[in-house]
Each structure stands twice: as C-alpha cells, then as structure tokens.
Short mmCIF file of C-alpha atoms in Angstrom, two decimals:
data_model
loop_
_atom_site.label_atom_id
_atom_site.label_comp_id
_atom_site.label_asym_id
_atom_site.label_seq_id
_atom_site.Cartn_x
_atom_site.Cartn_y
_atom_site.Cartn_z
CA UNK A 1 -0.05 -0.03 -0.19
CA UNK A 2 2.81 3.13 0.80
CA UNK A 3 4.66 1.83 -2.11
CA UNK A 4 1.89 2.33 -4.65
CA UNK A 5 1.23 5.32 -2.75
CA UNK A 6 4.35 7.08 -3.36
CA UNK A 7 4.84 5.31 -7.22
CA UNK A 8 1.06 7.48 -7.54
CA UNK A 9 2.32 10.33 -6.26
CA UNK A 10 5.67 10.04 -8.34
CA UNK A 11 4.05 9.45 -11.42
CA UNK A 12 1.35 12.39 -10.35
CA UNK A 13 4.07 14.76 -10.44
CA UNK A 14 5.37 13.42 -13.69
CA UNK A 15 2.31 14.01 -15.61
CA UNK A 16 0.69 17.33 -14.00
CA UNK A 17 2.11 20.39 -16.48
CA UNK A 18 5.23 22.92 -15.95
CA UNK A 19 4.47 25.43 -12.78
CA UNK A 20 2.48 28.90 -14.03
CA UNK A 21 0.39 26.45 -16.56
CA UNK A 22 -3.07 27.82 -16.30
CA UNK A 23 -4.66 24.43 -14.99
CA UNK A 24 -3.04 25.35 -11.53
CA UNK A 25 -5.41 28.52 -11.67
CA UNK A 26 -7.99 26.80 -12.57
CA UNK A 27 -7.89 24.22 -9.74
CA UNK A 28 -7.92 27.18 -7.38
CA UNK A 29 -11.03 27.88 -8.41
CA UNK A 30 -12.67 24.62 -8.87
CA UNK A 31 -11.32 23.81 -5.60
CA UNK A 32 -13.52 27.17 -4.47
CA UNK A 33 -16.88 26.05 -6.18
CA UNK A 34 -16.48 22.05 -5.19
CA UNK A 35 -16.18 23.44 -1.15
CA UNK A 36 -18.88 25.56 -1.51
CA UNK A 37 -21.07 22.23 -3.43
CA UNK A 38 -20.03 20.00 -1.11
CA UNK A 39 -19.90 22.27 2.54
CA UNK A 40 -23.20 20.50 3.72
CA UNK A 41 -21.52 16.69 3.38
CA UNK A 42 -17.92 18.09 4.67
CA UNK A 43 -20.30 19.72 7.81
CA UNK A 44 -22.33 16.54 8.47
CA UNK A 45 -18.75 14.17 8.25
CA UNK A 46 -17.01 16.68 10.70
CA UNK A 47 -20.17 16.52 12.73
CA UNK A 48 -19.61 12.90 12.95
CA UNK A 49 -16.17 13.46 13.80
CA UNK A 50 -17.04 15.54 16.82
CA UNK A 51 -19.53 13.80 18.37
CA UNK A 52 -17.43 10.90 18.45
CA UNK A 53 -14.77 13.02 20.03
CA UNK A 54 -17.21 14.17 22.99
CA UNK A 55 -18.19 10.28 23.33
CA UNK A 56 -14.21 9.77 23.87
CA UNK A 57 -14.10 13.00 26.12
CA UNK A 58 -11.87 15.34 24.25
CA UNK A 59 -11.86 18.70 26.37
CA UNK A 60 -13.73 21.29 25.04
CA UNK A 61 -10.50 22.88 23.99
CA UNK A 62 -9.62 20.07 21.03
CA UNK A 63 -13.48 19.98 19.94
CA UNK A 64 -13.40 23.44 19.00
CA UNK A 65 -10.12 22.58 16.60
CA UNK A 66 -11.86 19.54 15.44
CA UNK A 67 -14.93 21.48 14.13
CA UNK A 68 -16.06 23.40 11.13
CA UNK A 69 -18.84 26.00 10.52
CA UNK A 70 -20.09 28.07 7.45
CA UNK A 71 -17.05 30.52 9.33
CA UNK A 72 -14.71 28.05 7.50
CA UNK A 73 -16.71 28.00 4.41
CA UNK A 74 -15.58 31.28 4.28
CA UNK A 75 -12.05 31.65 5.18
CA UNK A 76 -11.54 29.06 2.52
CA UNK A 77 -12.65 30.22 -0.29
CA UNK A 78 -11.15 33.45 0.47
CA UNK A 79 -7.34 31.50 0.78
CA UNK A 80 -8.07 30.51 -2.42
CA UNK A 81 -8.50 33.81 -3.93
CA UNK A 82 -5.37 34.74 -2.57
CA UNK A 83 -3.45 32.15 -3.67
CA UNK A 84 -4.76 32.66 -7.63
CA UNK A 85 -3.87 36.02 -6.82
CA UNK A 86 -0.34 34.95 -5.77
CA UNK A 87 0.30 32.76 -8.35
CA UNK A 88 1.81 34.65 -11.41
CA UNK A 89 4.49 36.28 -9.09
CA UNK A 90 5.56 33.13 -7.84
CA UNK A 91 5.92 31.25 -10.80
CA UNK A 92 7.18 33.28 -13.40
CA UNK A 93 10.72 33.19 -14.58
CA UNK A 94 13.15 35.73 -14.34
CA UNK A 95 14.10 38.03 -17.05
CA UNK A 96 17.00 37.11 -17.35
CA UNK A 97 21.01 38.34 -17.01
CA UNK A 98 23.24 38.70 -19.58
CA UNK A 99 26.73 36.28 -18.31
CA UNK A 100 29.86 38.30 -19.86
CA UNK A 101 29.25 39.01 -23.52
CA UNK A 102 28.89 35.41 -24.16
CA UNK A 103 25.13 34.56 -22.89
CA UNK A 104 22.41 35.24 -20.17
CA UNK A 105 21.13 33.33 -17.18
CA UNK A 106 17.58 32.99 -16.07
CA UNK A 107 15.78 31.25 -13.07
CA UNK A 108 12.99 29.02 -13.63
CA UNK A 109 10.82 27.48 -10.72
CA UNK A 110 9.75 23.93 -10.58
CA UNK A 111 8.31 21.90 -7.73
CA UNK A 112 9.84 20.76 -4.30
CA UNK A 113 8.28 16.88 -5.89
CA UNK A 114 6.71 15.32 -2.98
CA UNK A 115 5.14 16.94 0.32
CA UNK A 116 4.44 14.47 3.19
CA UNK A 117 1.99 16.69 5.53
CA UNK A 118 1.50 15.49 9.19
CA UNK A 119 -0.39 17.30 11.12
CA UNK A 120 -3.13 16.43 14.19
CA UNK A 121 -6.61 18.36 14.46
CA UNK A 122 -7.98 20.98 12.46
CA UNK A 123 -9.60 19.73 9.50
CA UNK A 124 -8.84 23.60 7.27
CA UNK A 125 -5.40 21.80 7.02
CA UNK A 126 -6.32 19.34 4.78
CA UNK A 127 -7.94 22.01 2.12
CA UNK A 128 -4.27 24.00 3.31
CA UNK A 129 -2.29 21.10 2.44
CA UNK A 130 -4.58 20.22 -0.76
CA UNK A 131 -3.70 24.01 -2.15
CA UNK A 132 -0.45 25.95 -1.89
CA UNK A 133 1.36 23.11 -2.61
CA UNK A 134 -0.69 22.02 -5.11
CA UNK A 135 -0.74 24.95 -6.72
CA UNK A 136 2.90 25.33 -7.60
CA UNK A 137 3.06 21.75 -9.18
CA UNK A 138 3.94 19.41 -5.65
CA UNK A 139 2.10 15.90 -5.32
CA UNK A 140 1.12 16.00 -1.19
CA UNK A 141 0.42 13.24 1.26
CA UNK A 142 -1.75 14.44 3.92
CA UNK A 143 -1.72 12.96 7.15
CA UNK A 144 -4.26 13.86 9.88
CA UNK A 145 -4.97 12.90 13.19
CA UNK A 146 -7.51 10.36 13.54
CA UNK A 147 -10.37 12.30 15.09
CA UNK A 148 -10.90 14.62 11.62
CA UNK A 149 -10.80 10.68 9.59
CA UNK A 150 -14.32 11.48 8.00
CA UNK A 151 -14.13 15.33 7.65
CA UNK A 152 -10.57 14.46 6.14
CA UNK A 153 -12.45 11.84 3.58
CA UNK A 154 -15.15 14.16 2.58
CA UNK A 155 -12.64 16.65 1.82
CA UNK A 156 -10.69 14.17 -0.36
CA UNK A 157 -13.45 13.51 -2.44
CA UNK A 158 -13.86 17.67 -3.25
CA UNK A 159 -10.04 18.09 -4.15
CA UNK A 160 -10.60 14.84 -6.52
CA UNK A 161 -13.51 16.84 -8.17
CA UNK A 162 -11.47 20.00 -7.92
CA UNK A 163 -8.65 18.08 -9.75
CA UNK A 164 -11.16 16.36 -12.78
CA UNK A 165 -12.56 19.81 -13.57
CA UNK A 166 -9.18 21.53 -13.76
CA UNK A 167 -7.35 19.18 -15.72
CA UNK A 168 -5.00 17.58 -13.59
CA UNK A 169 -3.74 14.24 -12.11
CA UNK A 170 -5.63 13.41 -9.56
CA UNK A 171 -2.48 11.30 -7.81
CA UNK A 172 -1.34 14.80 -6.96
CA UNK A 173 -3.06 14.86 -3.64
CA UNK A 174 -3.28 11.65 -1.25
CA UNK A 175 -5.52 11.96 2.02
CA UNK A 176 -4.49 9.05 4.21
CA UNK A 177 -7.39 7.32 6.44
CA UNK A 178 -4.98 4.74 7.83
CA UNK A 179 -4.26 5.71 11.40
CA UNK A 180 -1.74 3.14 12.07
CA UNK A 181 1.05 4.46 12.72
CA UNK A 182 3.02 1.46 11.26
CA UNK A 183 2.35 3.30 7.81
CA UNK A 184 3.32 6.56 9.22
CA UNK A 185 6.65 4.99 10.24
CA UNK A 186 7.24 3.38 6.87
CA UNK A 187 6.59 7.30 4.57
CA UNK A 188 9.21 8.79 7.25
CA UNK A 189 11.50 6.20 6.03
CA UNK A 190 11.35 6.83 2.65
CA UNK A 191 13.48 10.03 1.53
CA UNK A 192 14.06 8.57 -2.13
CA UNK A 193 10.16 8.98 -2.62
CA UNK A 194 9.13 12.40 -0.49
CA UNK A 195 11.01 15.23 -1.18
CA UNK A 196 10.10 17.18 1.73
CA UNK A 197 8.08 16.36 5.02
CA UNK A 198 5.93 18.96 6.79
CA UNK A 199 4.53 18.71 10.32
CA UNK A 200 2.40 20.68 11.90
CA UNK A 201 0.84 19.95 15.42
CA UNK A 202 2.17 19.45 19.13
CA UNK A 203 5.93 19.54 19.63
CA UNK A 204 5.93 15.71 20.43
CA UNK A 205 4.63 15.23 16.64
CA UNK A 206 7.26 17.52 15.43
CA UNK A 207 10.06 15.74 17.24
CA UNK A 208 9.02 12.46 16.94
CA UNK A 209 9.21 13.55 12.48
CA UNK A 210 12.65 14.74 13.25
CA UNK A 211 13.75 12.01 14.51
CA UNK A 212 12.48 9.24 13.01
CA UNK A 213 13.13 10.74 9.39
CA UNK A 214 16.01 11.59 6.81
CA UNK A 215 13.47 13.31 4.51
CA UNK A 216 14.20 17.08 5.02
CA UNK A 217 12.11 19.01 7.38
CA UNK A 218 10.09 22.04 6.81
CA UNK A 219 9.45 22.48 10.78
CA UNK A 220 6.63 24.72 12.18
CA UNK A 221 7.61 24.41 15.71
CA UNK A 222 5.62 24.64 18.83
CA UNK A 223 4.51 28.16 20.02
CA UNK A 224 6.45 28.83 23.41
CA UNK A 225 6.32 32.30 22.78
CA UNK A 226 7.12 35.37 25.19
CA UNK A 227 6.40 38.98 25.36
CA UNK A 228 8.84 41.31 27.38
CA UNK A 229 7.97 43.96 29.40
CA UNK A 230 10.21 47.14 29.94
CA UNK A 231 9.95 49.50 32.61
CA UNK A 232 9.62 52.07 30.07
CA UNK A 233 6.67 50.45 28.24
CA UNK A 234 3.46 51.98 28.07
CA UNK A 235 1.79 49.47 30.36
CA UNK A 236 -1.65 49.92 28.75
CA UNK A 237 -0.26 49.03 25.49
CA UNK A 238 1.75 46.68 27.29
CA UNK A 239 -1.72 44.69 28.98
CA UNK A 240 -3.60 44.93 25.19
CA UNK A 241 -0.67 43.54 23.59
CA UNK A 242 -0.68 40.28 26.19
CA UNK A 243 -4.29 39.69 25.52
CA UNK A 244 -4.20 40.24 21.94
CA UNK A 245 -1.23 37.86 22.15
CA UNK A 246 -3.35 35.26 23.41
CA UNK A 247 -7.52 35.45 23.50
CA UNK A 248 -8.45 35.29 20.21
CA UNK A 249 -6.57 32.30 19.08
CA UNK A 250 -5.04 30.23 22.33
CA UNK A 251 -4.54 27.60 20.48
CA UNK A 252 -2.66 29.22 17.51
CA UNK A 253 1.34 28.85 17.33
CA UNK A 254 1.98 32.49 17.51
CA UNK A 255 0.01 33.27 20.53
CA UNK A 256 2.04 34.74 24.00
CA UNK A 257 2.43 31.82 27.03
CA UNK A 258 4.36 33.77 29.20
CA UNK A 259 4.81 37.88 29.62
CA UNK A 260 8.49 38.67 31.21
CA UNK A 261 7.75 41.87 33.11
CA UNK A 262 10.59 43.67 34.35
CA UNK A 263 10.47 43.94 38.70
CA UNK A 264 9.75 47.46 39.24
CA UNK A 265 6.45 47.55 37.48
CA UNK A 266 5.07 44.08 37.28
CA UNK A 267 2.51 44.43 39.47
CA UNK A 268 1.33 47.76 37.75
CA UNK A 269 1.56 45.62 34.79
CA UNK A 270 -0.72 42.61 36.22
CA UNK A 271 -3.46 45.46 37.25
CA UNK A 272 -3.24 46.97 33.38
CA UNK A 273 -3.89 43.61 32.24
CA UNK A 274 -7.17 43.11 34.78
CA UNK A 275 -8.67 46.28 34.02
CA UNK A 276 -7.68 45.54 29.97
CA UNK A 277 -9.92 42.34 30.69
CA UNK A 278 -12.56 43.73 32.38
CA UNK A 279 -13.14 46.63 29.88
CA UNK A 280 -13.18 44.34 26.84
CA UNK A 281 -15.33 41.47 29.32
CA UNK A 282 -12.46 38.92 27.62
CA UNK A 283 -12.05 35.90 30.19
CA UNK A 284 -8.26 35.13 30.62
CA UNK A 285 -7.02 33.17 33.36
CA UNK A 286 -3.60 35.06 34.45
CA UNK A 287 -0.88 32.97 36.45
CA UNK A 288 1.36 34.67 38.75
CA UNK A 289 4.13 33.69 40.68
CA UNK A 290 4.06 33.33 44.52
CA UNK A 291 6.00 36.26 44.59
CA UNK A 292 3.54 38.58 43.01
CA UNK A 293 0.96 40.10 45.78
CA UNK A 294 -2.52 39.03 44.85
CA UNK A 295 -5.59 41.06 44.22
CA UNK A 296 -8.13 41.83 46.52
CA UNK A 297 -9.79 38.38 47.97
CA UNK A 298 -13.19 40.11 47.36
CA UNK A 299 -12.62 40.77 43.83
CA UNK A 300 -10.80 37.81 42.86
CA UNK A 301 -13.47 35.85 44.34
CA UNK A 302 -16.18 38.09 42.22
CA UNK A 303 -17.73 35.47 39.34
CA UNK A 304 -18.68 38.18 37.46
CA UNK A 305 -14.96 39.56 36.74
CA UNK A 306 -13.69 38.20 33.29
CA UNK A 307 -10.47 37.03 35.06
CA UNK A 308 -8.92 34.76 36.94
CA UNK A 309 -5.67 34.34 39.28
CA UNK A 310 -3.92 30.93 39.34
CA UNK A 311 -0.63 29.98 40.53
CA UNK A 312 2.45 29.97 37.91
CA UNK A 313 4.15 26.88 38.49
CA UNK A 314 7.79 26.13 37.44
CA UNK A 315 6.30 23.25 34.92
CA UNK A 316 4.29 25.98 33.09
CA UNK A 317 7.47 27.27 32.12
CA UNK A 318 8.56 25.87 28.60
CA UNK A 319 5.04 24.75 27.45
CA UNK A 320 1.71 26.03 25.89
CA UNK A 321 -1.19 26.06 27.93
CA UNK A 322 -3.72 25.76 24.92
CA UNK A 323 -6.05 27.46 26.22
CA UNK A 324 -7.07 31.29 27.34
CA UNK A 325 -4.25 31.42 30.23
CA UNK A 326 -1.30 33.67 30.12
CA UNK A 327 1.26 33.29 32.61
CA UNK A 328 3.36 36.58 34.33
CA UNK A 329 6.99 36.17 35.43
CA UNK A 330 8.82 39.23 36.68
CA UNK A 331 12.41 39.49 35.43
CA UNK A 332 15.31 41.70 37.05
CA UNK A 333 15.56 43.18 33.60
CA UNK A 334 16.33 42.32 30.11
CA UNK A 335 19.57 40.21 30.34
CA UNK A 336 17.26 38.10 32.58
CA UNK A 337 14.38 38.61 30.00
CA UNK A 338 16.97 37.17 27.00
CA UNK A 339 18.38 34.72 28.95
CA UNK A 340 14.59 32.96 29.91
CA UNK A 341 13.77 33.32 26.08
CA UNK A 342 17.06 31.42 25.43
CA UNK A 343 15.92 28.32 28.20
CA UNK A 344 12.66 28.15 27.08
CA UNK A 345 11.84 29.74 24.07
CA UNK A 346 10.79 27.50 20.85
CA UNK A 347 12.19 29.87 18.36
CA UNK A 348 8.69 30.64 16.76
CA UNK A 349 7.94 34.46 18.17
CA UNK A 350 9.25 36.82 20.84
CA UNK A 351 8.31 40.32 21.34
CA UNK A 352 8.94 43.28 23.38
CA UNK A 353 6.90 46.35 24.59
CA UNK A 354 9.47 49.05 25.29
CA UNK A 355 9.82 53.13 24.88
CA UNK A 356 13.65 52.84 24.82
CA UNK A 357 14.32 52.30 21.27
CA UNK A 358 17.84 51.31 22.78
CA UNK A 359 16.24 48.58 24.24
CA UNK A 360 14.00 47.40 21.57
CA UNK A 361 16.93 47.58 19.11
CA UNK A 362 19.24 45.29 21.54
CA UNK A 363 15.80 42.96 21.86
CA UNK A 364 15.17 42.25 18.05
CA UNK A 365 19.54 41.94 17.49
CA UNK A 366 20.02 39.39 20.37
CA UNK A 367 16.39 37.43 20.07
CA UNK A 368 16.87 34.23 18.03
CA UNK A 369 12.91 33.36 17.13
CA UNK A 370 11.22 33.48 13.46
CA UNK A 371 9.52 36.37 14.44
CA UNK A 372 10.59 39.52 16.58
CA UNK A 373 7.33 41.83 17.35
CA UNK A 374 8.42 45.28 18.82
CA UNK A 375 5.27 46.98 20.56
CA UNK A 376 2.75 44.87 19.08
CA UNK A 377 1.29 41.41 19.45
CA UNK A 378 2.70 38.81 18.40
CA UNK A 379 -0.18 37.32 16.09
CA UNK A 380 0.95 39.72 13.66
CA UNK A 381 3.19 36.90 12.89
CA UNK A 382 1.51 35.95 10.45
CA UNK A 383 2.34 35.44 6.09
CA UNK A 384 -1.10 37.18 5.04
CA UNK A 385 -0.98 39.87 7.90
CA UNK A 386 2.74 40.75 7.21
CA UNK A 387 2.09 41.12 3.27
CA UNK A 388 3.72 37.97 2.65
CA UNK A 389 1.56 36.18 0.65
CA UNK A 390 -0.90 32.61 1.82
CA UNK A 391 0.86 30.26 4.17
CA UNK A 392 0.76 26.74 5.02
CA UNK A 393 2.75 26.92 7.88
CA UNK A 394 5.42 28.87 10.14
CA UNK A 395 8.71 27.20 10.12
CA UNK A 396 11.25 27.50 13.32
CA UNK A 397 14.03 26.21 10.77
CA UNK A 398 16.73 27.87 9.79
CA UNK A 399 17.44 26.41 6.03
CA UNK A 400 15.35 26.90 3.43
CA UNK A 401 12.49 29.08 4.79
CA UNK A 402 11.98 30.45 8.35
CA UNK A 403 8.96 32.26 9.39
CA UNK A 404 5.65 32.07 7.30
CA UNK A 405 6.25 29.18 4.50
CA UNK A 406 4.44 30.80 1.42
CA UNK A 407 4.38 29.58 -2.01
CA UNK A 408 7.21 31.10 -2.57
CA UNK A 409 8.46 28.20 -0.10
CA UNK A 410 6.90 25.40 -1.81
CA UNK A 411 9.17 26.23 -4.99
CA UNK A 412 12.88 25.50 -5.73
CA UNK A 413 14.66 26.35 -8.78
CA UNK A 414 16.90 25.48 -12.12
CA UNK A 415 18.93 27.46 -13.58
CA UNK A 416 18.97 27.58 -17.12
CA UNK A 417 21.62 29.14 -19.22
CA UNK A 418 21.49 30.36 -23.02
CA UNK A 419 25.26 29.51 -23.71
CA UNK A 420 25.08 30.33 -27.52
CA UNK A 421 27.34 27.75 -28.68
CA UNK A 422 29.82 29.11 -25.99
CA UNK A 423 32.58 26.93 -24.87
CA UNK A 424 33.90 26.74 -21.03
CA UNK A 425 37.36 26.10 -22.45
CA UNK A 426 37.24 29.16 -24.91
CA UNK A 427 36.86 31.70 -21.64
#
C-alpha cells in the first residue's frame, strides 16, 4: 500500500504540467466552487467526528479545533482567491541576466516534488495542504489525526472533483485514511520518494518526525512564545498586546504563553491586564508567581469578573497552555528576560514592549526567533498579515525557509543558461 501511493504520487508529479500552467489557476477556482457545493456533506462528516470526540471525552479546546462551521468555508474560499492572486508572481521565470559577453542566465521555478504533511486535529489544514503545495506543481500526501478521519474523507472527495475539472492528475493529493502508525513510520523512512516533510502540531509530533526520518523538514515548531515588558513600556499598550497575543486564538502557534515583565512595574502591569480584561469582558486566566501580591480577595472571588488568578508553577515555563491562560513572570531586566527566552523559547515568535529604542533594538538583535515583534501583538507573525502571502505553516528552522511558509517557499529553481554556443575552454 505504501509503495503504491508513493509511486502514484511520483507519477502524478511527472504527469502534471509545468509550474505556472493555467491548469493550476483553474484548480484554485474549481476547489473553491466544489468546497461550497459539498460543504453540507463536509459539515455532516465533521459533525460525526466531533460527536465521536465528545464521546471519548476530549476537552472543549480540542473539540473547537476539530469543529468546522460556515465561517470556515468563507475563510477557505478567501484562501483560494489569495493563492490564485499570488500565483503569477511566484511562478513566472525571471527576466534573465547577461553573463559576460557570451550568454544569459535565468531562474525558472520548479516544484519541490512530493511533500508529506503530518498534522493533528485541524481539518482546515487538509484544505491548505491540498491547495498551496499543489498550486505550484507539487504532489502532497496528507496525514491528519484520526479525530478528523470522516471529515478528511469528505474533503478528499472535494479535491478529486476539483482535479478532474481542472485537468490535473488526481494523484497530486493523497489523503491517508489509515490511522495505523506503521504506515507513518514506513513513509518517514522513504527519503528516496518523499522530497520534503511538513509536520504541523505539537512539539512532540514535530520532534518525532525530525528524529524518525532523514527527509528534509520544514518544521513549524511549537509556539512557546514570550512578550517582554520593559520598565519604560506603556503599560496599557503592554496589557492590550498581551491579551491580543493570547485570547483570540489561544491554541495558535503565534500566541503568547508567558509575559516577562521588569520587577519594578510587574504589579502595575498585572493591574493593567485585569483592567483591560474587564473593559472588553475578555475572559483570561492570569498565572502569577508566588512573589506577586494577590489582588483583593473579594475582587478575585467575584464570579462576575472576567479574569481569574492562578498560581504559576515551575512546570508552566516552556510549555503551551492551549487555552485562555497567560503567565506573568517578573525578571530583573532585559538580560534576564533574554536568558529566560533562550532557555524556554521555541524560536517561533518573541516580542518586546518598550519606549526605550535602545532596548527594542538590542532585543531584536539578540533574540533568536523566526519573528520578533516590537510594541505589538505576537499574532502579527502571519504570512498574509505581514504582506508575505498565503502560508501553509510558520517554520522555526534555519534552512530553506524561516517564518511564514508561503507559495514561494514551496518551489525550488533551475538555472537555465543560454550559452549561445560558448564552450568553457574558450572563456
């Protein structure tokens, strides 16, 4: 079975038209139309997956990651439109450059080949995986979590219809329906057939893929991200940045887990966070170390308050909370904050709030992360938001791509050299 699907994917890449062919633009449009037409069937399959997950006792935060709604259809339709609008810029060869007096060189985009995406519970990733890599000529093998098996089967049928309508080989997308880890292990051992591995999910999933395979990895590592609040910061801005970095998407990879705040303004910062929570009726759990004075007991026990105070434990450092929880950890200045980030950060997104320009510039120079946000929300680290284009993940690696993995990151290039009869020995 594994050999058959790999051979089929390789044959599909060989049969597919070159990067930039109009068939890929047609596919984007056909995928959007067929998603809309089949969305009731997709939602019905998804409802079965969610019901099964509820029976297994999955927590609400994971159920939300599984669940699809009408709003998701609109998001996916907009994604197909964005990818379509970005194709020409990514797939056109460059204009060519003269080389001495004898020839020209130009760079021509080519697909990476076969991409293997391993992910967990977000069914929207199935559509992203069937769209972005394929739009630039790659084949993709998609392995989602067993929790979304029915949803993925429905989405696979949508992709097949779109391929047929666009005139592309249907083998460009394979959605695995075998939850057996033996198949995953077998695929991870096939660098001869799979060109790139794109794991998305928990740090444990990503580490497993890295350690079990020699296939080149575009790794979207876990988001253990921090916001450092310097004593010069506007604390109201810092509080808003902290809440916006967490609450809209608590499980996203670019959210904040712990705010590192200078000792002398730590208590005032916490008070600003609680006020901001109350202003917007934004529910948040704030975890504080033992050294923090606790808010007034009566206020803390008032069930009408949208915030809750909890204890920050040692094991909370260096992990993702995956809910509306944010830790606040006092530090003795920028050097201590940087040391904390080096020890616990995942190299994804780090931020600083300060009015002292020397502090922000020093922080940006010294922090090693895919993105560093100055005086703003960590959730700004996103391909479309930054004007970089549609993304399939955010990479924390250092080779090939770091940060948003956009269409341009899913192609490689060939040099075409027009030598005009020139021989090396004649130069």
